[in-house]
Coordinates of C-alpha atoms in Angstrom, one line a residue:
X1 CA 0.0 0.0 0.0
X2 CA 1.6 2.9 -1.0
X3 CA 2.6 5.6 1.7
X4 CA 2.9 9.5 1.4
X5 CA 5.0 11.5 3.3
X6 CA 4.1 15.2 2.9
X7 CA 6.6 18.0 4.5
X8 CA 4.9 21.0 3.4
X9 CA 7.0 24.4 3.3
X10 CA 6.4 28.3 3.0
X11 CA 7.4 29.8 0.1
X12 CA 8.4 33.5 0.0
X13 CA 7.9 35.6 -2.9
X14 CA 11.0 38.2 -3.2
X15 CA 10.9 41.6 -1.8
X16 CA 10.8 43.2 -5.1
X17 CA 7.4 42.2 -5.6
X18 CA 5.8 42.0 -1.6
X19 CA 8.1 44.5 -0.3
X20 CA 9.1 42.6 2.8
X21 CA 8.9 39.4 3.7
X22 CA 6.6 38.4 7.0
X23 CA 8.4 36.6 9.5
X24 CA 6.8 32.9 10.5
X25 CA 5.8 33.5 13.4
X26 CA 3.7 36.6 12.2
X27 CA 1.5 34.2 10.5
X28 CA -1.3 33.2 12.0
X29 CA -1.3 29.5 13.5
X30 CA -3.6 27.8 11.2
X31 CA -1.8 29.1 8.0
X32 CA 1.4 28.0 9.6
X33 CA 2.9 25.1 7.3
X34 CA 2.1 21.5 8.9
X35 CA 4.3 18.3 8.0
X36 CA 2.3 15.5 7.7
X37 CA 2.3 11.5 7.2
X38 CA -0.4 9.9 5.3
X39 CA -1.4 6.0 5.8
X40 CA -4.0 3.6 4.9
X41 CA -5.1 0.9 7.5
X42 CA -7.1 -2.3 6.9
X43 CA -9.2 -4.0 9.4
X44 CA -11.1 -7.5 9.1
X45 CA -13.4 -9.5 11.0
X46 CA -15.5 -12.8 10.1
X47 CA -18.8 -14.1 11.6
X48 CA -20.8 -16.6 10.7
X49 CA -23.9 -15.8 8.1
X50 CA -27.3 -16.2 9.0
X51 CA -29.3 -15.0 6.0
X52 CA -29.3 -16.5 2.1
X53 CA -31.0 -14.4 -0.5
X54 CA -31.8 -16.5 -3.2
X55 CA -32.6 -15.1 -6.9
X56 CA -35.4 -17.1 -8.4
X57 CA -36.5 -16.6 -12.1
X58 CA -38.9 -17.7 -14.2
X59 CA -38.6 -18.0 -17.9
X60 CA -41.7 -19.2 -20.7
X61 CA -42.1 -18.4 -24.2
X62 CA -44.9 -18.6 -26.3
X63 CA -46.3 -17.4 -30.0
X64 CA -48.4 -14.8 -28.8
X65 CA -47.1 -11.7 -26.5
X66 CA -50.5 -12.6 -23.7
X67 CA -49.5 -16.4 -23.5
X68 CA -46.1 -15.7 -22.7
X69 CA -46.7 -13.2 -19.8
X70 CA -49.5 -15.5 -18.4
X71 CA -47.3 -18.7 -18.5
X72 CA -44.5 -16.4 -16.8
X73 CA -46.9 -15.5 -14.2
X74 CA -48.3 -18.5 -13.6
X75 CA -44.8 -20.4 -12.5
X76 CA -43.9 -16.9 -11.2
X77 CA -46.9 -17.5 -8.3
X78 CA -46.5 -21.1 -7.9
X79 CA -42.8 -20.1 -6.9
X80 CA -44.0 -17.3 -4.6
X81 CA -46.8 -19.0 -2.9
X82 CA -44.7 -22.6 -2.1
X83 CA -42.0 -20.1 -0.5
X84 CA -44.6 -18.5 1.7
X85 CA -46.4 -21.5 1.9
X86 CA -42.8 -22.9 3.4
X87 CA -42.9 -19.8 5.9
X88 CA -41.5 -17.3 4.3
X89 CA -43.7 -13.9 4.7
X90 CA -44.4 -11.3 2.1
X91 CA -41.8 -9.4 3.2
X92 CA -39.3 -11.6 2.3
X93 CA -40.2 -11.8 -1.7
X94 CA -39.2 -8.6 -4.2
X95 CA -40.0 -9.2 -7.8
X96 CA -37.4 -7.7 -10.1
X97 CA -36.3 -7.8 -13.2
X98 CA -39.8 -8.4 -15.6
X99 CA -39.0 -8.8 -19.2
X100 CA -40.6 -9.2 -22.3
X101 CA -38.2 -10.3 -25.5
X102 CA -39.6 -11.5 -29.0
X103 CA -37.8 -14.0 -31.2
X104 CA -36.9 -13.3 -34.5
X105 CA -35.8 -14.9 -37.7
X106 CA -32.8 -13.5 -39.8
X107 CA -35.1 -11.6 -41.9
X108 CA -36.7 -9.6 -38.5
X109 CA -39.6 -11.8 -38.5
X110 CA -41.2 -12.3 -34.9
X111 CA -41.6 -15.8 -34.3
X112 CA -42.3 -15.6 -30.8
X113 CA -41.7 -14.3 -27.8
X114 CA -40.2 -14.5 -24.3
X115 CA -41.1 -13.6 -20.6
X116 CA -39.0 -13.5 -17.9
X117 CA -39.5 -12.8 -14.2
X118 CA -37.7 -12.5 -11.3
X119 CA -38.3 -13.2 -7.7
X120 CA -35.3 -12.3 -4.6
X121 CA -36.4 -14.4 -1.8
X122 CA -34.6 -13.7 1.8
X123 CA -34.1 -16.9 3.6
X124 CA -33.3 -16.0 7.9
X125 CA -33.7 -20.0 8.6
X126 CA -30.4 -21.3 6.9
X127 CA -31.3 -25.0 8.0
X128 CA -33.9 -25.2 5.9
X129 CA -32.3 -22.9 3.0
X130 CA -32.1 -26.1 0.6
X131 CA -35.3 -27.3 1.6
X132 CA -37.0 -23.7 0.7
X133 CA -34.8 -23.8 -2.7
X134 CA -35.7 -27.2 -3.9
X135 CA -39.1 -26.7 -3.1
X136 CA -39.6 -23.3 -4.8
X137 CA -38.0 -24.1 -7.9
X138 CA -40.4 -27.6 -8.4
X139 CA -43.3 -25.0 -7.8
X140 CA -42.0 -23.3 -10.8
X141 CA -41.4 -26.6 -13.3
X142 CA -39.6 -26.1 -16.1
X143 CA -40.1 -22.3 -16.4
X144 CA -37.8 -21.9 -13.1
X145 CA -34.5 -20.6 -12.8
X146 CA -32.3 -20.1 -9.6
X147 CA -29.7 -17.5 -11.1
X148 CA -27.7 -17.5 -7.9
X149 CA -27.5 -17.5 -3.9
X150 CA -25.3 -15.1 -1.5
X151 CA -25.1 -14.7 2.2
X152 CA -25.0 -11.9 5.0
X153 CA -25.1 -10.6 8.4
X154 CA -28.5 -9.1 8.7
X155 CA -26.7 -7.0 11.5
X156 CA -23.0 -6.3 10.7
X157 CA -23.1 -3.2 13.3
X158 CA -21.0 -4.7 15.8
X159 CA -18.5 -6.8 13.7
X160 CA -18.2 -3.1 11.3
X161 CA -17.2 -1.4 14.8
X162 CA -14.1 -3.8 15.2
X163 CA -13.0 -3.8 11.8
X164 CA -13.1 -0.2 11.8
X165 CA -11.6 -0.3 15.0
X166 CA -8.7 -2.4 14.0
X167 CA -8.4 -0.6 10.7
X168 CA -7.7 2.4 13.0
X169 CA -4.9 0.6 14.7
X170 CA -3.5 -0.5 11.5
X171 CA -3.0 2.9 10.5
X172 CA -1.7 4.4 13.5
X173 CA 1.4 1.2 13.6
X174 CA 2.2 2.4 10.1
X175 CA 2.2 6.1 11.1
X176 CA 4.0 5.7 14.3
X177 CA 6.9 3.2 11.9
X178 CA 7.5 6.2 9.1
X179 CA 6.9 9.1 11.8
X180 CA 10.3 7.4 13.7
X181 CA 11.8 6.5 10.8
X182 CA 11.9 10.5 9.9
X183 CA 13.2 11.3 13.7
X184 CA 9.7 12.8 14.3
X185 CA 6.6 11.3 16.5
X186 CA 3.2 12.0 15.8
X187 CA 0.7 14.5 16.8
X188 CA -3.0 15.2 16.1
X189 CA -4.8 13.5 14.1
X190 CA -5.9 16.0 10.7
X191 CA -7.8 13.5 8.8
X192 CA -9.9 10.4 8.6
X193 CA -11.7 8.7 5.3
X194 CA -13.0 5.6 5.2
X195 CA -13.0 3.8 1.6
X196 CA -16.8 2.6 1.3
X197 CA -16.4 -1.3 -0.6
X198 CA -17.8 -2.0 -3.6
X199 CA -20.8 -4.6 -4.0
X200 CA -19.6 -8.1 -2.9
X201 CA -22.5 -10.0 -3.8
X202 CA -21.8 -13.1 -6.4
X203 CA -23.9 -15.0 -8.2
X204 CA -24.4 -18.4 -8.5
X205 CA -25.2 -21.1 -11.4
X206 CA -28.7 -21.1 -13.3
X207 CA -30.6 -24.2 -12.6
X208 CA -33.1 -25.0 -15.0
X209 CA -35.2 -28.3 -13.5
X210 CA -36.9 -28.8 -10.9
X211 CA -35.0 -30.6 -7.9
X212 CA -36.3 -33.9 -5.8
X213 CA -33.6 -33.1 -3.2
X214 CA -33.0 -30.4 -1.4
X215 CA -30.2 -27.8 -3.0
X216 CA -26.9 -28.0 -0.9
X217 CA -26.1 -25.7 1.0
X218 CA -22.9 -24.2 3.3
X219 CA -23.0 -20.8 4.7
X220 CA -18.7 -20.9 5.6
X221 CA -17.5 -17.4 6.9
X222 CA -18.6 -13.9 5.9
X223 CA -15.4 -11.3 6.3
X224 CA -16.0 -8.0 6.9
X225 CA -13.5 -5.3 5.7
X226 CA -13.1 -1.8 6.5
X227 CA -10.3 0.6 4.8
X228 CA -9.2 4.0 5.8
X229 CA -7.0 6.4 5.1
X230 CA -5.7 8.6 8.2
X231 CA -3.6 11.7 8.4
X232 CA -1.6 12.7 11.2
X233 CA 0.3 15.8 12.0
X234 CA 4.2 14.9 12.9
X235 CA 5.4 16.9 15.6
X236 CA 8.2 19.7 15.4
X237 CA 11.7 17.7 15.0
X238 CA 14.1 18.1 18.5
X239 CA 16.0 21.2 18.1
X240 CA 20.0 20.6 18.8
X241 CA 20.7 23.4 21.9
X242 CA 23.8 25.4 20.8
X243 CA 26.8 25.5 23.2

């Protein structure tokens, strides 16, 4: 991870132009050049998962435009009702992603077309995840799709506090390193930014049939990262007294 070490100085402009030049101490405090040492710190923590969100699909097609969306709609409720059926509430389901494609020859001729649906379902009782799964996506026959699963921490609050707080500790070892390194130790801290992650989610494989057996599941380890960047103020360097 790269590090920057700034020294900032005061630059005078010649007495041709200004006149005279003002003495340092005549400027005010908070204009006053300030040398400064700039890290970043990581910090990560794991805990154990205890929510799947699944992403259901269905898919039909059909010659006519109304067949295709009522087919689609059809496995599209089947899905929905054996998940809440299973105990999932309302809640829980999100349809997303409704589309309607037609099929075409070389020529532009519409042959047919296509209807698609989705349908994010969030799962809290991972023992019976696979169950849930298998169970939804026979609903659905052969119009379902389960594009992919993820998990999470419904509440990360406490596990994002420690990262951050080690992340914070990370930063401050590396300052303290470079700030002896230079013969200097550090003083207030001037800045703090934290670097906000990108979306982690992956997706999974599309199943396209319905299942007999429950869909396999293992929930492993959900890491938690937090990145900042800190800047510190380094402290005047020791002045050698003059005999």
């Amino acid at each position: 991870m790269p590090v920057l070490v700034a020294l900032t100085t005061l630059v005078a402009l010649s007495s041709a132009l200004l006149g005279a030049h003002p003495a340092l101490a005549d400027v005010p405090a908070a204009a006053q050049p300030t040398d400064t040492v700039l890290v970043t710190g990581t910090g990560e923590v794991s805990g154990e998962p205890d929510t799947l969100t699944a992403d259901f699909a269905v898919e039909t097609s059909a010659a006519a435009v109304d067949e295709a969306l009522n087919r689609a709609n059809t496995a599209a409720t089947r899905m929905r009702d054996a998940l809440i059926s299973a105990g999932l509430t309302r809640a829980d389901l999100q349809t997303s992603n409704v589309t309607v494609t037609s099929q075409r020859t070389d020529d532009g001729k519409i042959t047919g077309y296509t209807a698609a649906q989705g349908l994010t379902a969030t799962i809290h009782d991972l023992a019976r995840a696979g169950t849930l799964m298998s169970g939804a996506i026979a609903a659905g026959g052969d119009a379902a799709r389960l594009n992919g699963v993820w998990y999470s921490i419904e509440d990360d609050t406490a596990l994002l506090t420690e990262a951050r707080k080690r992340a914070f500790a990370d930063a401050r070892t590396k300052a303290e390193l470079y700030a002896r390194e230079a013969g200097r130790s550090l003083g207030r801290v001037i800045m703090v930014s934290e670097v906000v992650p990108g979306d982690m989610s992956a997706g999974g494989p599309d199943f396209r049939a319905g299942l007999d057996t429950p869909v396999p599941t293992e929930p492993g380890q959900q890491r938690l990262t937090a990145t900042i960047t800190v800047a510190w103020a380094l402290q005047p360097a020791p002045t050698t007294a003059r005999s």
